[in-house]
Amino acid sequence: MAGQNCGVTIALLGVLLLGAVRLLRGAEASEIALPHGSGITVFIKPGTPPLPVKPCYIISSKRHKTSLTIKPGEKEVFSFSCHDPENHFVVEIQKNIDCMSGPCPFGEVQLQPSTSALPTLNRTFIWEVKAHKSIGLELQFAIPRLRQIGPGESCPDGVTHSISGRIDATAVKIGTFCSNGTVSRIKMQEGVKMALHLPWFHNRNVSGFGIANRSSIKRLCIIESVFEGEGSATLMSANYPDGFPEDELMTWQFVIPAHLRASVSFLHFNVSNCEKKEERVEYYIPGSTTNPEVFRLEDKQPGNMAGNFNLSLQGCDQDAQNPGILRLQFQVLVQHPQNESNKIYLVDLSNEQAMSLTIEPRPIKLSRKFVPGCFVCLDSRTCSTNLTLTSGSKHKISFLCDNLTRLWMNAEKTISCMDHRYCHRRSHSLQVPGDILQLPVQLHDFSWKLLVPKDRLSLALVPAQKLQQHTQEKVCNTSFSYLVASAVPGQELYFGFFCPGGSIEQIQVKQNISVTLRTFAPSFRQEATRQGLTVSFIPFFKEEGVFTVTPDTKNKVYLRSPNWDRGLPSLTSVSWNISVPSNQVAYLTFLKERTGVVCQTGRAFMIIQEQRSKAEEIFSLEDEVLPKPSFHHHSFWVNISNCSPVSGKQLDLFFWVLLTPRTTDLTVIIIVVVGGGALLLFALGLIICFVKKKKKKKNKGPPVGIYNGNINTQMPMQPKKCQKGRKDSDSHVYDVIDDTMVYGHLLQDSNGSFLKPEVDTYRPFQGPTGDCPPSPPPICSRAPTAKLTTDELSPGFPTESETEPYTFSHPNNGSTDVPLLDTHEPEEPGE
């Protein structure tokens, strides 16, 4: 790069100096004389692009011309009618060398006529050598050698070399080259055409190459590339980007120092439609027992090669109707061998199923400096920048890389169940195989895709160590975490990131999911024993997820709803099963006053239910503020059910739970003792009074009845207890209930008048059996709801101590209950 910058600087200085000379010389005449038999012809012709608005002419023999030709044995004196002829004309010097009728002038090629004798125009020197097919011609380039460039590229100093060969009467372009490269020689037969282009400001007096005689090479050409140290070279097939000649052979010879290693990468290629033979590349590799080694263009190419080697491209007989094109652009990278390049790693995936492992470069910013390649080699020979290993086989790999941190690994495995009868209650361990952990490359992702039959089975994840959910308030500080997300097509549902060291004992999910172990530090190898999940196939349930949590007695447990940054999906339900030990009290706190959800259709609810007493509180997440911090002495459920929210007004829930030891209040003990003593004294007093009255009655005469008309002679009625259980009777079924009489105090506005409620439907929870999350009431109001206590119920109305929900029989015999996870949007009932 420094050499290129230097060349650009010199070129700019040349422009300034020659421009000053031209201004001083003005329209000074030039003279060109060509000797007889030189085979040189000079053409001065208009350049491209077309002439500017103000024309410029060549003045020769007092005549204005637009072009001038000078042949061998002629002499011309000419000038230009303008001061900037380089913007109007170019000069082309052609020299024909005939090696068929006489000996060839081998050796260094001279620039004739010299650049000092030519006008200051863009100059192109062309040498065309004709020879028999049996004669090989070799172009030898002096240091700094040549570097091939592709279509659309240019050379920094403006000096280019264009080289062509010949097949019978057809010209074949070998390539375009700049200075400062690795190409030292090009061998051809049947003739060669070499063009050297020099810009008008470049004062160069040597051609930089020579011609030598060689025996027939029996192919289109041979290009020699010499490396003296670490570096890379990009090379292309003949006629690139057009098609390689049909059924031809082209070879590249690479000279590599013995202490370095070389690797080949195909950058771009196309294959043609072959009728006969097969297009291929062949390698002659030192030390190989199978020389030449044959590869298809689609194959991974060799790498980690020590010493010199050859690469050949062989065409085929193409289909005349639809030939297609064969072309190839490739790179050779030479670098120092690394310690890992001599070490073979065995990756045994023979016992795995539906699994793949990919080793590939990390995403990095490109640099203009030379960066040694980083290759993964299969069987120490086939090397590439990325490698994918599949299950069912054993693989031997090695690395050719100066810094293995430039690579990482990504793996994927699918565990599926097709028959629910076979998979029920079966379990699988989700662990990274040891053969992957022993590789010297960091594992980035390992994803398990877990698939179950639709509406047949669900999944349960049980970690080896209890998990912590990653939140901003409590981040995961481990070297890895698990990302749990839905794998159902079209459903964007992320349950969250989880890492070891928390309070989540189990995660149950409704249907297909992906579990991705993602590492964040090389120390994962030391913490690999902490990784491990067990997935089980369990009976199907309709909730999206159920989290079983046993809070820590020392730290807060932070929990948040899935899709925290996007909101819980529409018409979904999630529950948390919070376990509270008998000697502990749970303190539940919501971190926001409101969830922020605004429903378009349906309602969003939260239920908090004590699992022992079945007492529950129901909150409308759209209308009400979230409950204040509360204490729970027994295990409880937190369940949220979403509506169809308005865009941008999604449902998010964030709360924490803390356990504290259960203590007995001294004041309560004193009150109980004093109250018990007072009650005992009162009972004794009643007994004494009763005894005294009985003695007095024995001493009196017959009692005299006195009538009092103001006294009610009927006995007060006692509430009759049901002789049957509530399940055996219809005592809990009501034909019609007047909502105004039961909830009237909730429907009055500020003027005391009653508001007519907007009635909507509520979808009850339909989760797993056993210790199930709570079921919400069947009817709810759009007016702000309130918790109903026993005191607020009318006489005879069942209390919440009875655990069964009440069923309301409507006059129209229509049910307003809609399953929580019904795929159809809930209908809005009419007012």
XYZ file of N, CA, C and O in Angstrom, residues 688-814:
508
model
N -73.347 -19.187 86.941
C -73.755 -18.825 88.313
C -75.134 -18.190 88.303
O -76.001 -18.512 89.111
N -75.364 -17.257 87.364
C -76.670 -16.595 87.282
C -77.774 -17.602 86.998
O -78.883 -17.519 87.538
N -77.530 -18.542 86.128
C -78.517 -19.555 85.759
C -78.888 -20.397 86.981
O -80.055 -20.701 87.235
N -77.890 -20.757 87.793
C -78.143 -21.568 88.984
C -78.982 -20.812 89.991
O -79.924 -21.328 90.597
N -78.663 -19.529 90.218
C -79.406 -18.726 91.181
C -80.855 -18.560 90.762
O -81.780 -18.648 91.563
N -81.139 -18.292 89.485
C -82.503 -18.118 88.999
C -83.316 -19.406 89.180
O -84.494 -19.394 89.480
N -82.686 -20.545 88.957
C -83.377 -21.814 89.090
C -83.822 -22.057 90.541
O -84.898 -22.562 90.812
N -82.949 -21.666 91.494
C -83.308 -21.820 92.905
C -84.486 -20.923 93.260
O -85.377 -21.301 94.000
N -84.533 -19.686 92.726
C -85.629 -18.759 93.016
C -86.943 -19.287 92.472
O -88.004 -19.148 93.070
N -86.928 -19.868 91.313
C -88.154 -20.388 90.716
C -88.754 -21.512 91.572
O -89.969 -21.684 91.652
N -87.948 -22.308 92.208
C -88.442 -23.382 93.051
C -89.180 -22.830 94.280
O -90.081 -23.439 94.835
N -88.801 -21.659 94.749
C -89.399 -21.069 95.938
C -90.665 -20.284 95.637
O -91.388 -19.888 96.538
N -91.033 -19.981 94.428
C -92.193 -19.180 94.072
C -93.380 -20.087 93.787
O -93.238 -21.269 93.546
N -94.669 -19.416 93.733
C -95.874 -20.144 93.387
C -95.971 -20.307 91.908
O -95.034 -20.059 91.175
N -97.176 -20.719 91.461
C -97.371 -20.914 90.011
C -97.190 -19.609 89.279
O -97.606 -18.547 89.757
N -96.604 -19.676 88.122
C -96.339 -18.436 87.382
C -97.634 -17.847 86.841
O -98.564 -18.564 86.484
N -97.721 -16.506 86.770
C -98.856 -15.759 86.246
C -98.480 -15.214 84.887
O -97.472 -14.526 84.752
N -99.295 -15.519 83.886
C -98.981 -15.033 82.541
C -99.553 -13.650 82.315
O -100.709 -13.381 82.631
N -98.804 -12.750 81.811
C -99.216 -11.384 81.497
C -99.090 -11.211 80.006
O -98.026 -11.427 79.422
N -100.177 -10.826 79.361
C -100.167 -10.680 77.899
C -99.657 -9.301 77.521
O -100.084 -8.290 78.084
N -98.747 -9.297 76.511
C -98.215 -8.029 75.967
C -98.404 -8.067 74.467
O -97.759 -8.828 73.760
N -99.314 -7.257 73.989
C -99.638 -7.272 72.564
C -98.556 -6.730 71.653
O -98.622 -6.879 70.433
N -97.562 -6.088 72.194
C -96.498 -5.500 71.362
C -95.362 -6.464 71.078
O -94.389 -6.118 70.421
N -95.472 -7.656 71.636
C -94.372 -8.603 71.484
C -94.689 -9.570 70.360
O -95.820 -10.065 70.263
N -93.693 -9.847 69.481
C -93.825 -10.832 68.400
C -93.647 -12.211 69.011
O -92.596 -12.533 69.570
N -94.690 -13.001 68.884
C -94.645 -14.320 69.513
C -94.009 -15.373 68.640
O -93.848 -16.512 69.060
N -93.658 -15.050 67.396
C -93.020 -16.019 66.518
C -91.530 -16.133 66.816
O -90.871 -15.132 67.107
N -91.000 -17.385 66.711
C -89.570 -17.599 66.951
C -88.751 -17.049 65.784
O -89.178 -17.164 64.641
N -87.609 -16.465 66.065
C -86.749 -15.994 64.948
C -86.260 -17.173 64.128
O -85.894 -18.207 64.659
N -86.283 -17.004 62.814
C -85.876 -18.077 61.896
C -84.350 -18.155 61.807
O -83.677 -17.127 61.650
N -83.853 -19.365 61.891
C -82.414 -19.587 61.741
C -82.111 -19.939 60.285
O -82.907 -20.598 59.628
N -80.946 -19.526 59.751
C -80.604 -19.924 58.374
C -80.493 -21.430 58.289
O -79.777 -22.058 59.063
N -81.238 -21.986 57.358
C -81.261 -23.437 57.212
C -80.063 -23.906 56.398
O -79.816 -23.395 55.303
N -79.341 -24.845 56.921
C -78.195 -25.393 56.205
C -78.661 -26.424 55.200
O -79.579 -27.172 55.442
N -77.959 -26.436 54.068
C -78.316 -27.385 53.024
C -77.930 -28.786 53.478
O -76.793 -29.014 53.923
N -78.872 -29.696 53.349
C -78.578 -31.073 53.706
C -77.767 -31.764 52.613
O -77.080 -32.732 52.862
N -77.927 -31.271 51.372
C -77.178 -31.838 50.265
C -75.945 -31.004 49.968
O -75.922 -29.822 50.261
N -74.973 -31.600 49.328
C -73.810 -30.843 48.844
C -74.210 -29.952 47.677
O -75.203 -30.192 46.995
N -73.437 -28.932 47.427
C -73.756 -27.991 46.346
C -73.692 -28.668 45.001
O -74.354 -28.273 44.054
N -72.878 -29.704 44.883
C -72.816 -30.420 43.612
C -74.086 -31.231 43.362
O -74.416 -31.532 42.218
N -74.749 -31.644 44.492
C -75.931 -32.481 44.350
C -77.212 -31.673 44.270
O -78.306 -32.230 44.175
N -77.147 -30.406 44.382
C -78.347 -29.560 44.338
C -78.148 -28.453 43.339
O -77.063 -28.263 42.797
N -79.170 -27.688 43.110
C -79.112 -26.536 42.196
C -79.075 -25.227 42.961
O -79.513 -24.180 42.455
N -78.580 -25.284 44.225
C -78.610 -24.068 45.045
C -77.696 -22.998 44.484
O -77.840 -21.843 44.817
N -76.723 -23.393 43.656
C -75.795 -22.400 43.142
C -76.155 -21.954 41.722
O -75.375 -21.289 41.084
N -77.350 -22.365 41.221
C -77.792 -21.969 39.884
C -78.915 -20.958 40.007
O -79.899 -21.200 40.724
N -78.794 -19.854 39.343
C -79.778 -18.767 39.406
C -80.302 -18.522 38.008
O -79.527 -18.402 37.064
N -81.622 -18.440 37.905
C -82.205 -18.180 36.588
C -81.889 -16.779 36.133
O -81.426 -16.560 35.022
N -82.157 -15.822 36.967
C -81.936 -14.413 36.598
C -81.377 -13.701 37.808
O -81.864 -13.885 38.919
N -80.378 -12.900 37.596
C -79.838 -12.053 38.660
C -79.859 -10.619 38.174
O -79.357 -10.322 37.083
N -80.397 -9.765 38.953
C -80.424 -8.345 38.609
C -79.071 -7.754 38.999
O -78.782 -7.597 40.188
N -78.233 -7.473 37.979
C -76.895 -6.930 38.264
C -76.972 -5.621 39.037
O -76.105 -5.286 39.830
N -78.079 -4.851 38.804
C -78.171 -3.541 39.461
C -78.316 -3.710 40.961
O -77.770 -2.936 41.751
N -79.073 -4.750 41.386
C -79.272 -4.943 42.820
C -78.003 -5.464 43.485
O -77.683 -5.105 44.603
N -77.235 -6.324 42.760
C -76.037 -6.893 43.376
C -74.865 -5.917 43.332
O -74.130 -5.763 44.283
N -74.694 -5.280 42.163
C -73.547 -4.393 41.975
C -73.984 -2.931 41.889
O -73.322 -2.111 41.265
N -75.108 -2.588 42.432
C -75.644 -1.239 42.250
C -74.732 -0.160 42.747
O -74.603 0.900 42.129
N -74.074 -0.410 43.862
C -73.208 0.638 44.411
C -72.010 0.909 43.512
O -71.351 1.918 43.653
N -71.704 -0.023 42.555
C -70.586 0.198 41.646
C -71.014 0.923 40.376
O -70.178 1.316 39.590
N -72.334 1.030 40.140
C -72.814 1.575 38.880
C -73.381 2.980 39.019
O -73.956 3.516 38.081
N -73.297 3.585 40.213
C -73.819 4.936 40.384
C -72.779 5.954 39.943
O -71.607 5.810 40.203
N -73.250 6.965 39.232
C -72.339 8.061 38.876
C -72.374 9.120 39.960
O -72.947 8.933 41.035
N -71.783 10.259 39.657
C -71.681 11.322 40.674
C -73.038 11.902 41.041
O -73.233 12.460 42.123
N -74.062 11.792 40.164
C -75.395 12.343 40.445
C -76.293 11.341 41.150
O -77.472 11.621 41.407
N -75.777 10.118 41.368
C -76.599 9.125 42.034
C -77.402 8.278 41.105
O -78.062 7.345 41.518
N -77.382 8.562 39.792
C -78.131 7.768 38.831
C -77.321 6.546 38.449
O -76.106 6.515 38.591
N -78.034 5.522 37.927
C -77.389 4.269 37.587
C -76.908 4.298 36.151
O -77.583 4.832 35.269
N -75.730 3.707 35.942
C -75.176 3.586 34.599
C -75.437 2.192 34.089
O -75.322 1.217 34.825
N -75.726 2.090 32.825
C -75.954 0.779 32.219
C -74.603 0.175 31.829
O -73.859 0.774 31.066
N -74.254 -0.974 32.342
C -72.918 -1.547 32.051
C -72.839 -2.073 30.644
O -73.823 -2.507 30.076
N -71.607 -2.032 30.088
C -71.313 -2.673 28.814
C -70.831 -4.084 29.099
O -69.787 -4.280 29.694
N -71.615 -5.031 28.720
C -71.313 -6.430 29.051
C -70.420 -7.017 27.984
O -70.645 -6.820 26.798
N -69.345 -7.727 28.392
C -68.434 -8.387 27.461
C -68.241 -9.821 27.917
O -68.708 -10.211 28.985
N -67.578 -10.586 27.102
C -67.347 -11.988 27.440
C -65.965 -12.164 28.012
O -65.060 -11.398 27.709
N -65.789 -13.190 28.800
C -64.475 -13.509 29.364
C -64.175 -14.964 29.092
O -65.040 -15.824 29.285
N -62.978 -15.248 28.656
C -62.592 -16.604 28.319
C -61.893 -17.247 29.504
O -60.824 -16.780 29.905
N -62.443 -18.291 30.108
C -61.832 -18.889 31.307
C -60.506 -19.547 30.966
O -60.297 -19.990 29.856
N -59.634 -19.614 31.940
C -58.342 -20.291 31.783
C -58.550 -21.781 31.514
O -59.411 -22.415 32.108
N -57.788 -22.299 30.566
C -57.851 -23.721 30.239
C -56.443 -24.279 30.248
O -55.826 -24.480 29.220
N -55.882 -24.462 31.419
C -54.495 -24.898 31.547
C -54.396 -26.352 31.922
O -55.344 -27.113 31.790
N -53.210 -26.758 32.373
C -53.015 -28.152 32.746
C -53.855 -28.544 33.945
O -54.232 -27.696 34.748
N -54.148 -29.815 34.058
C -54.968 -30.306 35.157
C -54.146 -30.364 36.421
O -52.941 -30.159 36.425
N -54.804 -30.693 37.536
C -54.110 -30.749 38.804
C -54.201 -29.409 39.479
O -55.270 -28.822 39.625
N -53.062 -28.865 39.930
C -53.041 -27.538 40.526
C -53.150 -26.515 39.420
O -52.154 -25.996 38.928
N -54.379 -26.244 39.018
C -54.608 -25.413 37.849
C -54.637 -23.948 38.218
O -55.013 -23.580 39.332
N -54.275 -23.074 37.286
C -54.457 -21.648 37.501
C -55.930 -21.342 37.658
O -56.800 -22.136 37.315
N -56.282 -20.166 38.183
C -57.678 -19.819 38.484
C -58.498 -19.617 37.228
O -57.990 -19.290 36.175
N -59.830 -19.805 37.392
C -60.784 -19.517 36.323
C -61.493 -18.221 36.649
O -61.971 -18.033 37.766
N -61.602 -17.315 35.712
C -62.232 -16.021 35.971
C -63.748 -16.136 35.974
O -64.310 -17.147 35.553
N -64.478 -15.099 36.456
C -65.940 -15.114 36.451
C -66.461 -15.050 35.037
O -65.784 -14.578 34.136
N -67.723 -15.521 34.833
C -68.238 -15.580 33.469
C -68.660 -14.252 32.896
O -68.706 -14.098 31.704
N -69.032 -13.278 33.716
C -69.522 -11.993 33.203
C -68.690 -10.891 33.804
O -68.390 -10.900 34.987
N -68.340 -9.913 32.999
C -67.566 -8.783 33.498
C -68.100 -7.511 32.874
O -68.761 -7.533 31.848
N -67.808 -6.397 33.494
C -68.347 -5.106 33.051
C -67.228 -4.240 32.560
O -66.096 -4.323 33.018
N -67.528 -3.370 31.611
C -66.528 -2.417 31.134
C -66.366 -1.255 32.116
O -65.435 -0.497 32.016
N -67.364 -1.083 33.046
C -67.183 -0.081 34.087
C -66.095 -0.541 35.016
O -65.801 -1.727 35.118
N -65.422 0.355 35.721
C -64.354 -0.065 36.632
C -64.850 -1.112 37.596
O -65.851 -0.923 38.283
N -64.169 -2.244 37.650
C -64.583 -3.337 38.526
C -63.984 -3.168 39.899
O -63.036 -2.415 40.108
N -64.536 -3.893 40.847
C -64.039 -3.854 42.217
C -64.105 -5.247 42.794
O -64.863 -6.089 42.325
N -63.307 -5.492 43.770
C -63.314 -6.786 44.418
C -64.574 -6.908 45.270
O -64.972 -5.975 45.979
N -65.245 -8.068 45.256
C -66.449 -8.333 46.036
C -66.055 -9.102 47.275
O -65.457 -10.166 47.201
N -66.429 -8.564 48.411
C -66.170 -9.254 49.674
C -67.454 -9.866 50.178
O -68.567 -9.611 49.666
N -67.339 -10.640 51.246
C -68.505 -11.307 51.802
C -69.516 -10.297 52.314
O -70.736 -10.477 52.196
N -69.044 -9.189 52.853
C -69.964 -8.185 53.395
C -70.782 -7.511 52.328
O -71.862 -6.983 52.587
N -70.277 -7.437 51.103
C -70.974 -6.730 50.042
C -72.013 -7.594 49.367
O -72.800 -7.120 48.560
N -72.047 -8.921 49.631
C -73.009 -9.812 49.000
C -74.343 -9.726 49.723
O -74.427 -9.502 50.934
N -75.426 -9.923 48.989
C -76.765 -9.907 49.587
C -76.955 -11.146 50.445
O -76.272 -12.135 50.284
N -77.903 -11.100 51.405
C -78.126 -12.267 52.282
C -78.443 -13.492 51.452
O -79.198 -13.435 50.493
N -77.871 -14.582 51.851
C -78.093 -15.836 51.151
C -77.178 -16.056 49.979
O -77.149 -17.127 49.405
N -76.404 -15.013 49.571
C -75.483 -15.168 48.436
C -74.264 -15.937 48.907
O -73.700 -15.641 49.960
N -73.818 -16.965 48.168
C -72.695 -17.801 48.641
C -71.428 -16.988 48.823
O -71.136 -16.086 48.042
N -70.636 -17.309 49.805
C -69.387 -16.613 50.087
C -68.269 -17.235 49.297
O -68.372 -18.337 48.783
N -67.098 -16.526 49.257
C -65.980 -17.001 48.477
C -65.271 -18.179 49.126
O -64.377 -18.776 48.557
N -65.691 -18.521 50.368
C -65.097 -19.711 50.982
C -65.529 -20.975 50.289
O -64.895 -22.013 50.402
N -66.674 -20.894 49.556
C -67.076 -22.034 48.758
C -66.301 -21.985 47.460
O -66.313 -20.987 46.775
N -65.634 -23.053 47.118
C -64.619 -23.011 46.066
C -65.178 -23.138 44.677
O -64.476 -22.887 43.719
N -66.412 -23.595 44.475
C -66.898 -23.810 43.127
C -67.401 -22.509 42.530
O -68.052 -21.710 43.194
N -67.118 -22.237 41.255
C -67.642 -21.033 40.610
C -69.137 -21.171 40.387
O -69.665 -22.261 40.239
N -69.830 -20.054 40.334
C -71.281 -20.049 40.146
C -71.606 -20.011 38.680
O -70.943 -19.376 37.886
N -72.722 -20.667 38.333
C -73.199 -20.726 36.959
C -74.472 -19.924 36.863
O -75.376 -20.098 37.689
N -74.555 -19.041 35.876
C -75.719 -18.197 35.698
C -76.478 -18.649 34.472
O -75.924 -18.718 33.386
N -77.752 -18.953 34.646
C -78.594 -19.387 33.525
C -79.332 -18.189 32.993
O -80.165 -17.599 33.698
N -78.976 -17.745 31.794
C -79.573 -16.544 31.221
C -80.907 -16.853 30.576
O -81.127 -17.959 30.072
N -81.778 -15.861 30.499
C -83.088 -16.102 29.915
C -83.004 -16.581 28.487
O -83.833 -17.339 28.048
N -82.011 -16.126 27.721
C -81.943 -16.525 26.320
C -81.194 -17.835 26.127
O -80.899 -18.222 25.004
N -80.838 -18.479 27.247
C -80.159 -19.777 27.197
C -78.843 -19.706 26.409
O -78.361 -20.698 25.922
N -78.269 -18.546 26.244
C -76.984 -18.419 25.538
C -75.862 -18.281 26.514
O -75.944 -17.558 27.484
